[in-house]
Amino acid sequence: MNILGIVGILLGIAILMYFTFQKLDVVWLSVIAAMVVAICNRALSLETYTETFMSGAAGFIKTYTPIFLVGCMFAALYSESGASQVIAKTIIRTFAKGGVHGTRGIWVAVLSSFAITTVFYLGGIDAMASIIARVPLVIGFFKEVNLPRRYIPGCIYIGSMMSSLPGSPQIINVIPLALGTTPTAALVPGLIGSAVGGIFAILFTVWVLKRAKVRGEQFCGIDTDPVADETKRVPNFFVALIPLIAIFVVFNVFKLNIILAMLIGLVLALILFAPALKAQNKENRYGRAVIAAFNGAVPQTARIALITGSLVGFGAVVSATDAFGAIVQALTSVDSGMLLIFVVVAASIVVGIMGNPVGGVSAAVNMLAPSFLAAGVPAQAFHRLVTMAGTTFDSLPTNAGVLTAIALPGCTVKESYPLMFLNSVVATLVSAFVAAIVMTLFPGLI
């Protein structure tokens, strides 16, 4: 085994993590990290960047930018119309009957954060766009209940495992369809695993916030906190849910392409939110409101695609090395009784190396599926476990979503990442391993 090559891969990942902490831009940092990997694997050349790195990045950007764009446009309509705020307020009012003081207030904030995350993920809003849309909502939850600001990013990530639910229209559940599976692959084990992981995350977060309350920590506002205008028209709660439900149904029941499903949701939002979009616009003009929303979605889409594509490019350089091939071979050469457990282990490691969920799941499907399927792992089981693994080590500090969720509420990595790690890495690993154990013990449920 090429020890120096493996050290180079680990060093490249370490460079990404450490210097991302130091606020260096991951777009050019990923190139430096990729070159370090190439040097340690004796593969450094101009083609490593112009061909291997850029081919990986460009292929990803070409395939998934349309989904990112529609997702960001969709999220922008929900934000500009006030629909996302309506959903959030209705959920928190439902949980808050009886008051939001003391321990009850903590449960209200945590359950509201979890519920809104689930609604957005199952509604087809892209993970990154969903994070951006949920930040002001979670800030509102914490302000209402008077909880310390540094835990906001952790609550934004509290429902991470919900993006991999069976039937989810998220990209990580779309990629494995190339195996000939369905969006609801391994339905029962997937639901059980997600439920267990979700309960773990909720209970742990409540415990952390209780301890913070005992220490006397409180909410501290900053100038950039959103201030809702209660006087302007917003969509009805049930109307706000229609586009989200439509995407989920069209994608899972009618089996349409995810882009078409999201376009249908986008059109419904344009129609149903028209009065609210007009009312929320400063010039009281519907067209201006839509243009403003869509214009804002474009740079957001470009940034997401460029960051994620750069990390995929880094992953492409890593995956082209002999050292990575040796790692994959070692991960797939396991006893048959542990195959499903090792699918989670192997896929999680690949996702961590790639640095993002979409690139990680894509790499796992391409590189791990042949070996595991040949060894007897059912395609439906592989689909679900790889999708769930896509929500584990993707959430390291090199991830664009993690950095966004920390920066937007005005927090720092040092103060906020510990709870994020437990909710987005530990809890999601719990979900994936529980699902794998259920599949192993009860193969008839796959």
Short mmCIF file of C-alpha atoms in Angstrom, two decimals:
data_model
loop_
_atom_site.label_atom_id
_atom_site.label_comp_id
_atom_site.label_asym_id
_atom_site.label_seq_id
_atom_site.Cartn_x
_atom_site.Cartn_y
_atom_site.Cartn_z
CA MET A 1 0.00 0.00 0.00
CA ASN A 2 1.25 3.50 -0.87
CA ILE A 3 1.66 4.97 2.64
CA LEU A 4 2.96 8.32 1.36
CA GLY A 5 -0.03 8.58 -0.98
CA ILE A 6 -2.49 7.96 1.87
CA VAL A 7 -0.67 10.52 4.03
CA GLY A 8 -0.98 12.97 1.12
CA ILE A 9 -4.76 12.43 0.95
CA LEU A 10 -5.08 12.99 4.71
CA LEU A 11 -2.81 16.05 4.49
CA GLY A 12 -4.92 17.51 1.68
CA ILE A 13 -8.08 17.10 3.75
CA ALA A 14 -6.31 18.60 6.79
CA ILE A 15 -5.24 21.62 4.72
CA LEU A 16 -8.82 22.17 3.59
CA MET A 17 -10.16 21.91 7.14
CA TYR A 18 -7.54 24.02 8.91
CA PHE A 19 -7.33 26.89 6.44
CA THR A 20 -11.09 26.97 5.98
CA PHE A 21 -11.18 27.59 9.73
CA GLN A 22 -8.83 30.50 9.03
CA LYS A 23 -11.41 31.88 6.54
CA LEU A 24 -9.49 31.16 3.34
CA ASP A 25 -11.73 30.71 0.29
CA VAL A 26 -12.28 27.04 -0.45
CA VAL A 27 -12.41 27.62 -4.23
CA TRP A 28 -8.67 28.23 -4.59
CA LEU A 29 -7.75 26.35 -1.42
CA SER A 30 -9.15 23.14 -2.93
CA VAL A 31 -6.66 23.51 -5.81
CA ILE A 32 -3.73 23.80 -3.37
CA ALA A 33 -4.97 20.79 -1.41
CA ALA A 34 -5.36 18.79 -4.63
CA MET A 35 -1.79 19.60 -5.66
CA VAL A 36 -0.51 18.41 -2.27
CA VAL A 37 -2.32 15.12 -2.83
CA ALA A 38 -0.86 14.86 -6.33
CA ILE A 39 2.71 15.53 -5.10
CA CYS A 40 2.51 12.84 -2.41
CA ASN A 41 1.14 10.42 -5.00
CA ARG A 42 3.82 11.31 -7.56
CA ALA A 43 1.17 12.50 -9.98
CA LEU A 44 1.82 16.25 -10.14
CA SER A 45 1.54 17.74 -13.61
CA LEU A 46 -0.31 20.54 -15.35
CA GLU A 47 -2.87 17.99 -16.49
CA THR A 48 -3.66 17.19 -12.85
CA TYR A 49 -5.26 20.62 -12.63
CA THR A 50 -6.42 21.28 -16.21
CA GLU A 51 -7.80 17.79 -16.83
CA THR A 52 -8.39 15.77 -13.64
CA PHE A 53 -9.41 18.60 -11.31
CA MET A 54 -11.29 20.68 -13.86
CA SER A 55 -13.01 17.71 -15.51
CA GLY A 56 -14.39 16.66 -12.14
CA ALA A 57 -15.49 20.20 -11.28
CA ALA A 58 -16.92 20.97 -14.73
CA GLY A 59 -18.80 17.68 -14.97
CA PHE A 60 -20.45 18.28 -11.61
CA ILE A 61 -21.31 21.91 -12.38
CA LYS A 62 -22.82 20.95 -15.74
CA THR A 63 -24.99 18.23 -14.22
CA TYR A 64 -26.23 19.89 -11.05
CA THR A 65 -26.27 23.66 -11.64
CA PRO A 66 -29.80 23.47 -13.12
CA ILE A 67 -31.03 21.90 -9.88
CA PHE A 68 -29.17 24.45 -7.77
CA LEU A 69 -30.59 27.32 -9.84
CA VAL A 70 -34.21 26.18 -9.65
CA GLY A 71 -33.79 25.41 -5.95
CA CYS A 72 -32.38 28.85 -5.20
CA MET A 73 -35.10 30.57 -7.26
CA PHE A 74 -37.73 28.53 -5.42
CA ALA A 75 -36.23 29.44 -2.03
CA ALA A 76 -36.05 33.11 -3.04
CA LEU A 77 -39.78 33.18 -3.78
CA TYR A 78 -40.49 31.70 -0.35
CA SER A 79 -38.29 34.31 1.28
CA GLU A 80 -39.49 37.34 -0.71
CA SER A 81 -43.19 36.47 -0.36
CA GLY A 82 -43.00 35.75 3.36
CA ALA A 83 -44.15 32.15 2.80
CA SER A 84 -41.20 30.68 4.69
CA GLN A 85 -41.90 32.97 7.65
CA VAL A 86 -45.56 31.96 7.63
CA ILE A 87 -44.65 28.27 7.77
CA ALA A 88 -42.16 28.89 10.58
CA LYS A 89 -44.54 31.01 12.66
CA THR A 90 -47.41 28.55 12.27
CA ILE A 91 -45.19 25.68 13.38
CA ILE A 92 -43.83 27.54 16.41
CA ARG A 93 -47.32 28.69 17.42
CA THR A 94 -48.51 25.09 17.22
CA PHE A 95 -45.74 23.91 19.51
CA ALA A 96 -45.92 26.98 21.74
CA LYS A 97 -49.49 26.63 22.99
CA GLY A 98 -49.16 27.19 26.72
CA GLY A 99 -46.18 29.53 26.50
CA VAL A 100 -42.49 29.43 25.62
CA HIS A 101 -40.94 29.84 29.04
CA GLY A 102 -38.38 27.58 30.68
CA THR A 103 -37.87 24.03 29.43
CA ARG A 104 -41.02 24.23 27.30
CA GLY A 105 -39.52 27.11 25.35
CA ILE A 106 -36.40 25.05 24.60
CA TRP A 107 -38.52 22.18 23.29
CA VAL A 108 -40.51 24.65 21.17
CA ALA A 109 -37.37 26.09 19.55
CA VAL A 110 -35.78 22.69 18.92
CA LEU A 111 -38.89 20.99 17.58
CA SER A 112 -39.75 24.01 15.44
CA SER A 113 -36.23 24.00 13.93
CA PHE A 114 -36.47 20.27 13.24
CA ALA A 115 -39.94 20.55 11.72
CA ILE A 116 -39.10 23.45 9.39
CA THR A 117 -35.96 21.64 8.22
CA THR A 118 -37.99 18.54 7.39
CA VAL A 119 -40.62 20.56 5.52
CA PHE A 120 -38.01 22.35 3.41
CA TYR A 121 -36.00 19.22 2.60
CA LEU A 122 -39.02 17.14 1.62
CA GLY A 123 -40.37 20.10 -0.31
CA GLY A 124 -37.38 20.01 -2.62
CA ILE A 125 -35.58 23.19 -1.57
CA ASP A 126 -31.89 22.61 -2.18
CA ALA A 127 -29.86 21.99 0.98
CA MET A 128 -27.77 25.15 0.62
CA ALA A 129 -30.75 27.29 -0.34
CA SER A 130 -32.66 25.74 2.55
CA ILE A 131 -29.92 26.74 5.00
CA ILE A 132 -30.03 30.32 3.75
CA ALA A 133 -33.83 30.39 3.98
CA ARG A 134 -33.92 28.85 7.47
CA VAL A 135 -31.34 31.09 9.13
CA PRO A 136 -33.75 34.00 9.77
CA LEU A 137 -36.42 31.55 10.94
CA VAL A 138 -34.20 29.87 13.52
CA ILE A 139 -32.95 33.27 14.66
CA GLY A 140 -36.61 34.13 15.25
CA PHE A 141 -37.15 30.94 17.24
CA PHE A 142 -34.15 31.67 19.46
CA LYS A 143 -35.10 35.31 19.95
CA GLU A 144 -38.65 34.34 20.93
CA VAL A 145 -37.43 31.82 23.52
CA ASN A 146 -34.32 33.81 24.59
CA LEU A 147 -31.71 31.14 23.81
CA PRO A 148 -27.96 31.81 23.29
CA ARG A 149 -27.06 32.79 19.77
CA ARG A 150 -24.04 30.47 19.43
CA TYR A 151 -26.31 27.42 19.20
CA ILE A 152 -28.29 28.72 16.20
CA PRO A 153 -26.07 26.94 13.59
CA GLY A 154 -26.47 23.67 15.50
CA CYS A 155 -30.25 23.98 15.32
CA ILE A 156 -30.07 24.84 11.62
CA TYR A 157 -28.39 21.45 11.13
CA ILE A 158 -30.55 19.52 13.59
CA GLY A 159 -32.59 17.83 10.85
CA SER A 160 -29.68 16.88 8.58
CA MET A 161 -30.82 13.26 8.31
CA MET A 162 -34.16 14.37 6.89
CA SER A 163 -32.55 15.21 3.54
CA SER A 164 -31.87 11.48 3.03
CA LEU A 165 -35.38 10.28 3.87
CA PRO A 166 -36.90 7.80 1.41
CA GLY A 167 -38.75 9.83 -1.21
CA SER A 168 -36.73 13.00 -0.61
CA PRO A 169 -36.25 15.09 -3.77
CA GLN A 170 -32.79 16.17 -2.58
CA ILE A 171 -29.91 15.55 -5.01
CA ILE A 172 -28.27 12.95 -2.77
CA ASN A 173 -31.40 10.81 -3.13
CA VAL A 174 -31.48 11.39 -6.89
CA ILE A 175 -27.91 10.34 -7.75
CA PRO A 176 -28.31 6.65 -6.75
CA LEU A 177 -31.29 6.31 -9.11
CA ALA A 178 -28.62 5.48 -11.70
CA LEU A 179 -28.56 2.02 -10.09
CA GLY A 180 -32.10 1.39 -11.31
CA THR A 181 -33.67 1.98 -7.90
CA THR A 182 -36.57 4.21 -6.80
CA PRO A 183 -36.61 7.37 -4.63
CA THR A 184 -38.26 5.37 -1.82
CA ALA A 185 -35.62 2.60 -1.87
CA ALA A 186 -35.44 0.64 1.43
CA LEU A 187 -38.40 2.64 2.75
CA VAL A 188 -38.90 1.07 6.19
CA PRO A 189 -35.23 0.81 7.27
CA GLY A 190 -34.65 4.35 6.02
CA LEU A 191 -37.56 5.71 8.05
CA ILE A 192 -36.52 3.82 11.18
CA GLY A 193 -32.90 4.97 10.95
CA SER A 194 -33.88 8.59 10.32
CA ALA A 195 -36.33 8.54 13.23
CA VAL A 196 -33.74 7.21 15.67
CA GLY A 197 -31.11 9.71 14.53
CA GLY A 198 -33.62 12.54 14.66
CA ILE A 199 -34.69 11.68 18.21
CA PHE A 200 -31.04 11.49 19.25
CA ALA A 201 -30.35 14.96 17.80
CA ILE A 202 -33.45 16.49 19.40
CA LEU A 203 -32.77 15.07 22.87
CA PHE A 204 -29.10 16.04 22.82
CA THR A 205 -29.82 19.58 21.62
CA VAL A 206 -32.45 20.09 24.31
CA TRP A 207 -29.93 18.90 26.90
CA VAL A 208 -27.27 21.33 25.64
CA LEU A 209 -29.69 24.27 25.65
CA LYS A 210 -30.92 23.40 29.16
CA ARG A 211 -27.34 23.55 30.42
CA ALA A 212 -26.88 26.91 28.69
CA LYS A 213 -30.01 28.24 30.42
CA VAL A 214 -28.68 27.07 33.79
CA ARG A 215 -25.47 28.99 33.10
CA GLY A 216 -27.56 32.11 32.50
CA GLU A 217 -26.81 32.45 28.77
CA GLN A 218 -29.30 34.57 26.81
CA PHE A 219 -30.05 35.70 23.26
CA CYS A 220 -28.00 38.64 22.00
CA GLY A 221 -29.28 40.48 18.94
CA ILE A 222 -27.11 41.98 16.19
CA ASP A 223 -27.78 44.60 13.53
CA THR A 224 -28.27 42.07 10.72
CA ASP A 225 -31.08 40.18 12.46
CA PRO A 226 -34.24 40.11 10.28
CA VAL A 227 -37.15 42.27 11.36
CA ALA A 228 -40.44 40.99 10.00
CA ASP A 229 -42.99 43.45 8.63
CA GLU A 230 -46.25 42.20 10.12
CA THR A 231 -48.36 44.77 8.23
CA LYS A 232 -47.79 43.40 4.72
CA ARG A 233 -49.71 40.59 3.08
CA VAL A 234 -48.25 37.08 3.20
CA PRO A 235 -49.52 33.73 1.86
CA ASN A 236 -51.85 31.57 3.91
CA PHE A 237 -50.09 28.69 5.70
CA PHE A 238 -51.80 25.98 3.65
CA VAL A 239 -51.22 27.88 0.42
CA ALA A 240 -47.53 28.14 1.34
CA LEU A 241 -47.36 24.34 1.63
CA ILE A 242 -48.87 23.60 -1.81
CA PRO A 243 -45.68 24.05 -3.94
CA LEU A 244 -43.66 21.99 -1.45
CA ILE A 245 -46.21 19.18 -1.46
CA ALA A 246 -46.48 19.34 -5.25
CA ILE A 247 -42.74 18.78 -5.71
CA PHE A 248 -42.75 15.80 -3.36
CA VAL A 249 -45.79 14.21 -5.02
CA VAL A 250 -44.71 14.85 -8.62
CA PHE A 251 -41.23 13.48 -7.93
CA ASN A 252 -42.32 10.37 -6.00
CA VAL A 253 -45.76 9.50 -7.39
CA PHE A 254 -45.49 10.60 -11.02
CA LYS A 255 -41.73 9.84 -11.20
CA LEU A 256 -40.88 13.02 -13.12
CA ASN A 257 -37.31 14.25 -13.38
CA ILE A 258 -36.34 16.28 -10.30
CA ILE A 259 -35.78 19.44 -12.38
CA LEU A 260 -39.26 19.19 -13.88
CA ALA A 261 -40.75 18.52 -10.45
CA MET A 262 -39.07 21.60 -9.03
CA LEU A 263 -40.09 23.72 -12.02
CA ILE A 264 -43.71 22.74 -11.36
CA GLY A 265 -43.28 23.85 -7.76
CA LEU A 266 -41.67 27.08 -8.96
CA VAL A 267 -44.57 27.87 -11.29
CA LEU A 268 -47.10 27.15 -8.54
CA ALA A 269 -45.21 29.47 -6.19
CA LEU A 270 -45.19 32.23 -8.85
CA ILE A 271 -48.96 31.93 -9.20
CA LEU A 272 -50.00 31.32 -5.59
CA PHE A 273 -47.65 33.86 -4.04
CA ALA A 274 -48.37 36.64 -6.57
CA PRO A 275 -50.44 38.86 -4.21
CA ALA A 276 -47.88 38.51 -1.41
CA LEU A 277 -44.92 39.13 -3.73
CA LYS A 278 -46.56 42.30 -4.96
CA ALA A 279 -47.39 43.47 -1.43
CA GLN A 280 -43.89 42.78 -0.11
CA ASN A 281 -42.21 44.67 -2.96
CA LYS A 282 -41.24 48.27 -2.17
CA GLU A 283 -42.74 49.47 -5.45
CA ASN A 284 -45.82 47.28 -4.98
CA ARG A 285 -45.13 45.59 -8.33
CA TYR A 286 -45.30 41.85 -8.88
CA GLY A 287 -42.85 41.81 -11.78
CA ARG A 288 -40.23 43.77 -9.84
CA ALA A 289 -40.57 41.37 -6.91
CA VAL A 290 -40.03 38.31 -9.10
CA ILE A 291 -37.06 39.89 -10.88
CA ALA A 292 -35.48 40.84 -7.55
CA ALA A 293 -35.95 37.31 -6.21
CA PHE A 294 -34.53 35.63 -9.30
CA ASN A 295 -31.65 38.10 -9.61
CA GLY A 296 -30.67 37.30 -6.05
CA ALA A 297 -30.80 33.57 -6.76
CA VAL A 298 -28.25 33.75 -9.58
CA PRO A 299 -25.10 34.76 -7.63
CA GLN A 300 -26.17 32.42 -4.86
CA THR A 301 -26.41 29.57 -7.36
CA ALA A 302 -23.05 30.45 -8.90
CA ARG A 303 -21.36 30.51 -5.51
CA ILE A 304 -22.85 27.18 -4.45
CA ALA A 305 -21.93 25.53 -7.77
CA LEU A 306 -18.39 26.93 -7.75
CA ILE A 307 -17.66 25.94 -4.15
CA THR A 308 -19.16 22.48 -4.49
CA GLY A 309 -17.61 21.95 -7.92
CA SER A 310 -14.17 22.89 -6.58
CA LEU A 311 -14.51 20.33 -3.79
CA VAL A 312 -15.61 17.74 -6.34
CA GLY A 313 -12.50 18.65 -8.37
CA PHE A 314 -10.39 17.98 -5.28
CA GLY A 315 -12.18 14.67 -4.88
CA ALA A 316 -11.51 13.82 -8.52
CA VAL A 317 -7.77 14.25 -7.98
CA VAL A 318 -7.97 12.10 -4.85
CA SER A 319 -10.00 9.38 -6.55
CA ALA A 320 -7.53 9.21 -9.44
CA THR A 321 -4.66 8.18 -7.14
CA ASP A 322 -3.53 4.61 -6.53
CA ALA A 323 -3.66 5.30 -2.80
CA PHE A 324 -7.37 6.03 -2.96
CA GLY A 325 -7.92 2.89 -5.01
CA ALA A 326 -6.18 0.91 -2.26
CA ILE A 327 -8.43 2.52 0.36
CA VAL A 328 -11.56 1.62 -1.62
CA GLN A 329 -10.33 -1.94 -2.13
CA ALA A 330 -9.68 -2.31 1.60
CA LEU A 331 -13.13 -0.94 2.45
CA THR A 332 -14.92 -3.27 0.04
CA SER A 333 -12.97 -6.41 0.99
CA VAL A 334 -14.98 -7.37 4.06
CA ASP A 335 -16.81 -10.34 5.49
CA SER A 336 -20.25 -10.82 3.93
CA GLY A 337 -22.00 -10.61 7.31
CA MET A 338 -20.81 -7.04 7.73
CA LEU A 339 -21.39 -5.81 4.19
CA LEU A 340 -24.18 -3.34 4.94
CA ILE A 341 -22.29 -1.85 7.88
CA PHE A 342 -19.25 -1.41 5.69
CA VAL A 343 -21.33 0.27 2.99
CA VAL A 344 -21.99 3.02 5.55
CA VAL A 345 -18.35 3.11 6.67
CA ALA A 346 -16.94 3.17 3.14
CA ALA A 347 -19.44 5.71 1.79
CA SER A 348 -18.99 8.00 4.81
CA ILE A 349 -15.22 7.99 4.32
CA VAL A 350 -15.59 8.78 0.61
CA VAL A 351 -18.01 11.61 1.43
CA GLY A 352 -15.54 12.98 3.97
CA ILE A 353 -12.71 12.86 1.44
CA MET A 354 -14.81 14.58 -1.22
CA GLY A 355 -15.85 17.26 1.26
CA ASN A 356 -19.48 17.61 0.20
CA PRO A 357 -22.58 15.39 0.09
CA VAL A 358 -23.34 15.53 -3.62
CA GLY A 359 -19.80 14.88 -4.81
CA GLY A 360 -19.36 12.25 -2.12
CA VAL A 361 -22.51 10.32 -2.97
CA SER A 362 -21.71 10.56 -6.68
CA ALA A 363 -18.20 9.19 -6.08
CA ALA A 364 -19.52 6.46 -3.78
CA VAL A 365 -22.04 5.30 -6.38
CA ASN A 366 -19.42 5.25 -9.13
CA MET A 367 -16.58 3.65 -7.16
CA LEU A 368 -18.19 1.53 -4.45
CA ALA A 369 -21.36 0.21 -6.07
CA PRO A 370 -19.72 -2.29 -8.45
CA SER A 371 -17.87 -4.09 -5.64
CA PHE A 372 -20.68 -4.08 -3.10
CA LEU A 373 -23.39 -5.05 -5.58
CA ALA A 374 -21.20 -7.87 -6.90
CA ALA A 375 -20.75 -9.05 -3.30
CA GLY A 376 -24.52 -9.36 -2.88
CA VAL A 377 -25.68 -6.02 -1.47
CA PRO A 378 -29.16 -5.26 -2.87
CA ALA A 379 -29.23 -2.12 -5.00
CA GLN A 380 -32.12 -0.68 -2.94
CA ALA A 381 -30.12 -1.14 0.28
CA PHE A 382 -27.00 0.40 -1.25
CA HIS A 383 -29.04 3.36 -2.50
CA ARG A 384 -30.48 4.16 0.92
CA LEU A 385 -27.28 3.63 2.90
CA VAL A 386 -25.13 5.69 0.53
CA THR A 387 -27.71 8.48 0.59
CA MET A 388 -27.76 8.44 4.39
CA ALA A 389 -23.95 8.33 4.50
CA GLY A 390 -24.04 11.48 2.35
CA THR A 391 -25.26 13.42 5.41
CA THR A 392 -22.40 12.33 7.71
CA PHE A 393 -18.84 13.48 7.08
CA ASP A 394 -20.03 15.99 4.51
CA SER A 395 -20.56 18.37 7.43
CA LEU A 396 -16.92 18.91 8.34
CA PRO A 397 -15.71 22.53 8.58
CA THR A 398 -14.66 22.39 4.91
CA ASN A 399 -18.31 22.24 3.84
CA ALA A 400 -19.82 25.35 2.28
CA GLY A 401 -23.16 24.80 4.00
CA VAL A 402 -21.53 24.57 7.42
CA LEU A 403 -19.61 27.80 6.86
CA THR A 404 -22.75 29.53 5.58
CA ALA A 405 -24.85 28.40 8.54
CA ILE A 406 -22.20 29.76 10.91
CA ALA A 407 -21.53 33.05 9.11
CA LEU A 408 -25.09 34.22 8.40
CA PRO A 409 -26.20 34.37 12.07
CA GLY A 410 -22.93 36.11 12.98
CA CYS A 411 -21.35 33.19 14.85
CA THR A 412 -17.88 31.64 14.78
CA VAL A 413 -16.71 28.12 14.01
CA LYS A 414 -15.11 27.75 17.44
CA GLU A 415 -18.27 28.55 19.40
CA SER A 416 -20.85 26.92 17.14
CA TYR A 417 -19.30 23.88 15.48
CA PRO A 418 -19.39 21.43 18.46
CA LEU A 419 -23.21 21.23 18.46
CA MET A 420 -23.24 21.23 14.65
CA PHE A 421 -20.86 18.25 14.68
CA LEU A 422 -23.09 16.27 17.00
CA ASN A 423 -26.24 17.04 15.00
CA SER A 424 -24.83 16.76 11.49
CA VAL A 425 -22.19 14.04 11.90
CA VAL A 426 -22.87 11.94 15.02
CA ALA A 427 -26.67 11.92 14.72
CA THR A 428 -26.56 11.17 10.99
CA LEU A 429 -24.10 8.32 11.57
CA VAL A 430 -26.54 6.94 14.13
CA SER A 431 -29.29 7.09 11.48
CA ALA A 432 -27.20 5.32 8.85
CA PHE A 433 -25.92 2.58 11.16
CA VAL A 434 -29.39 1.91 12.58
CA ALA A 435 -30.75 1.56 9.04
CA ALA A 436 -27.88 -0.83 8.14
CA ILE A 437 -28.52 -2.93 11.26
CA VAL A 438 -32.26 -3.12 10.51
CA MET A 439 -31.51 -4.24 6.94
CA THR A 440 -29.04 -6.85 8.20
CA LEU A 441 -31.43 -8.30 10.79
CA PHE A 442 -34.57 -8.02 8.66
CA PRO A 443 -33.56 -8.28 4.98
CA GLY A 444 -37.21 -8.68 4.01
CA LEU A 445 -37.75 -5.00 4.80
CA ILE A 446 -35.36 -3.84 2.07
#
